[in-house]
Structures are given as C-alpha cells and as structure tokens.
Amino acid sequence: MSTPAAQLKQAACAAIDAAAPQLTAFGEDIFRHPEPGYQEQRTGGKVAEAFRRLGLVQITRPALTGVKGWLPTAGDGVSLAVIGELDAVLSPQHPCADPVTGAAHACGHHAQLAAMLGAAVGLRAVASQLDGRLCFLAAPAEEYIQIGYRSGLQQAGKLRYLGGKQQLIAEGAFDDIDMAMMVHSETDAPGAHVVVNGPAGGFIGKTLRFIGKEAHAGGAPWLGINALNAASLAIQAINAQRETFRDCDAVRVHPIITKGGDLVNTVPADVRMESYVRAANVEAMQDANGKVNRAARGAAWAIGARVEIQDLPGYLPLAQNETMSRLFAQNAQKLMPGARVDSGLPFCGSTDMGDLSYLMPVIQPTVSGFAGALHSKDFHVTDPALAYLVPAKLMAMTAIDLLGDAAARARAVRDAAPRRTAAQYGRLWEEILAGGQ
Ligand SMILES: [Zn+2]
Ligand SMILES: [Zn+2]
C-alpha cells in the first residue's frame, strides 16, 4: 500500500526545511552574481554542481547555458519538469548590478533557482514513492533583451531563437517532458500572496532600420534624406493606430530608437528602432503587427527613405493548466492557512512559458516575498522563507499530487491536453510572422 500524499508532503517539506540555510545561501549567492541571458556561465555551473551533489543523473547542458537533470524515481511513465530561470535583466543602477554588464536579478530569477533546487531536495526524500519521471531544468535567457547580441549568436548558427525556452524547444529538450511547472516572483504584496492561473500576453519582436541619405545638415540639407524624420513619423503613425486596438486585446506597442543618427551636422541616414508588439492573443498580435509595419513603410515612403523591417518570434500568450493550478492553490492554502490565494490575475509582461504552454500543460504561479518594482533598481527579497522555501515546498507538494498514487493525476492532465511538437511550434511562428509581411 502506498504512503498517503499528506505524509509524503510532510516528509518533503521537512527535508526542504532541513536544507533551508544552504538553499537561502544559494539564492543569495546568485543574486550577487547576476548574468544576462546566454551568458549565465557561472550560474549554470553552480546549478550543474548542485544537481550533481543532489544525485541527479543524465545531466546535460542544452541551449548554450541551460542545465537539465533527472531525479531517479520508481516509475518511468509520465514526466514532469520543475523549471527555474538562470538569467538576470539589465538594471545598471541596482545595488547588486554587475559593474561590467549592468545585469541585476531584478526579476527574482535567482529565487527560482533556489526554489527549483529546494523542490529537488524535497522530492528526493520521497522519490521511491513516486511514479513517473522528474526532470529539473534551469532555462537560460527568459528576458527578451540584447536583441543585437543574440541575433549575432543566431547568425553564427549557435541559436535558432532568442528566448531560452524557445531554444530548448527547438533543440528537443522538452521532447521527453509531458508537463512543467515553475514559480515566478511577485513584488510589493502585503504579506503572503499566491496567484495561480494568471494569463500573460504574447508579443512579436521587431527591429526597424530607416535608411536615408547623408548630406551636410547646415550647408545642404536639401541634398539629404532624413531617416530620423522617417522614424519619428513612423512613431506618430503607430500612435494614430492606437484607437483601433480593442481594449479586450490589451495591445501594447512600445518602440524605442536605439540609434538616432551618426553626427549632429550630418543628415541622419541610418536610424534604428526596436519594438515589441504585444497582445493578449495571437490574432491581435498579428493585426497590430500588420498596422505597425504599414505605419513604418508609409512613413518611410512619405520622406523618400527606405525601411528594413525584421519581425522576430517573440513569445506566445501564456495559458496555464487549470488542474495543476488548482492543486497548487490547494497546497498553498494548506501550507499557509493565513495567505491570500487568488486565481486569474494577469501576469504583467510576457514569458516564454507561454511558448511552452502551446506544447504541453504548464503552470507559472507567482509567490510574494519581494519588494521594489520588477526590473528596477529597488527590487529585492524581503522574506527569504517566502521567496526561496515556500515555492520549493509548493512545487514539491504539487509534484506529489501529480506523481503519487501511481501518477493517476499526471496521466489525466497529460491525456486531457493536446501535445504539440517542436516542429508544430516552429511552423506556428512562421505563420504568425508571414502575416505581417
Ligand atoms: Zn522579467
Ligand atoms: Zn522574470
């Protein structure tokens, strides 16, 4: 007869509590050594070392800096991945920012790694009672930043996609996974707060290059073609589209000019812009992207300039699995009877867990324990137990619900959702981007 789930959960949480000093120290060490996406050499090395110490097997290093390992369990059927993210954002004013790169853990990914390792500690204690397979996966480059640097890696043939989980999908790192879970930080909540089953929008990434003609800006500007005027007219034309975006689609277009010209006394002939075109669903992403491209082309035509537009696979909207979300919420209520547990509040921004949610059932609940705006210099941990240990316990407890009792729940979750392949994923992005041309 198998051990009741409540007893297994208690044993897993006790193991996590016993390792609390090491888990907290691990999170704090990563916080002090932030690295941006696809450059997480030290962070990935520390995770790989921890995986080996925990006795994980078949450790591999996918997607340049990722780390994947398996916890030996009793079963070999349905497989569940526990994910943590390796990368930092750029926030040069952050007190723990890297002085050279400006990277800082202002999105709480350092805490995700401690939580993922904590879940492994807890589940190792009960592994002989679990059916199915347990994978632990540290994913690189969740933040969609440094587009120029990553495009260089792409051109060198090292990457197919700019986002870490996208690249893991393309490399087949999720081919042997049936479902996945991770926890993201939530900031500035009063006390313990958990949000499950929140949606997140997707986006198309974009670079624009306006090409004009150089001339002396004082002596003979009439001989030039001003690419900066074309770019600023493009921004105005995009703004003139905003009333056509439906409220329910939550469209966000927020271009920046990354290069405005070369010399102040030369008519700008090479002006660069980057943007995301975000929306709550793929159709609205495509619709808004078509309008943005039309606005850019129209503005370039009006000035006599040219524009080169590069549309890039951004992230897909996030759809979380309801059964897994419910289990996670029940465990949160059990573990922290005084905590507020909400369902369905939207997650600000976008995430490549959205792309994974197209392939398989996933959850990405948020747990409080942090203060200061996300991605800002003020972001920090306020409650180490909430930030590092509670997510570890909740993921371990939810994994026990899924893989205990002969993995009956995990199989039901897997069989209820259509499983899509990496090839289908690649084709979807080709279709989405073809619509904007
Ligand atoms: Zn972030
Ligand atoms: Zn994040």
Coordinates of N, CA, C and O and ligand atoms in Angstrom, one line a residue, residues 85 87 89 107-109 112 142-143 182 184-185 347 350-351 364 374-375, ligand 2:
E85 N 14.7 29.7 -13.8 CA 15.3 30.5 -14.9 C 16.7 31.1 -14.4 O 16.8 31.5 -13.3
D87 N 18.6 33.6 -15.9 CA 19.2 34.9 -16.3 C 18.7 36.1 -15.5 O 17.7 36.1 -14.9
V89 N 18.1 40.5 -15.6 CA 17.8 41.6 -16.5 C 19.0 42.6 -16.5 O 19.9 42.5 -15.7
C107 N 14.3 40.6 -11.4 CA 13.1 39.9 -11.8 C 12.9 38.6 -10.9 O 12.0 37.9 -11.0
G108 N 13.9 38.4 -10.0 CA 13.7 37.3 -9.0 C 14.1 35.9 -9.5 O 13.8 34.9 -8.9
H109 N 14.8 35.9 -10.6 CA 15.1 34.5 -11.2 C 16.1 33.8 -10.3 O 16.1 32.5 -10.3
Q112 N 14.1 31.7 -8.1 CA 13.6 30.5 -8.8 C 14.5 29.3 -8.8 O 14.1 28.2 -8.7
E142 N 15.3 34.0 -20.3 CA 13.9 34.2 -20.4 C 13.6 35.7 -20.8 O 12.7 36.0 -21.5
E143 N 14.5 36.6 -20.3 CA 14.3 38.0 -20.6 C 14.7 38.2 -22.1 O 15.7 37.8 -22.5
M182 N 6.8 26.0 -12.8 CA 7.8 26.9 -12.2 C 7.0 27.9 -11.4 O 5.8 28.0 -11.5
H184 N 7.1 32.2 -10.3 CA 7.7 33.5 -10.5 C 7.5 34.3 -9.3 O 6.6 34.2 -8.6
S185 N 8.4 35.3 -9.1 CA 8.3 36.2 -8.0 C 7.2 37.2 -8.2 O 6.8 37.5 -9.3
F347 N -0.6 38.3 -15.3 CA 0.8 38.4 -15.1 C 1.3 39.6 -15.9 O 1.0 39.6 -17.1
S350 N 5.3 39.4 -20.5 CA 5.2 38.2 -21.3 C 6.3 37.2 -20.9 O 7.2 37.7 -20.2
T351 N 6.2 36.0 -21.2 CA 7.1 35.0 -20.8 C 7.2 33.8 -21.8 O 6.2 33.5 -22.4
Q364 N 2.7 28.6 -14.0 CA 3.7 29.5 -13.5 C 3.0 30.4 -12.5 O 2.7 31.6 -12.8
L374 N 9.4 45.3 -10.3 CA 10.1 44.3 -11.2 C 11.0 45.1 -12.2 O 10.5 46.1 -12.8
H375 N 12.2 44.6 -12.5 CA 13.1 45.2 -13.5 C 13.6 46.5 -13.0 O 14.2 47.3 -13.9
Ligands
ZN2 ZN 11.0 37.1 -14.7

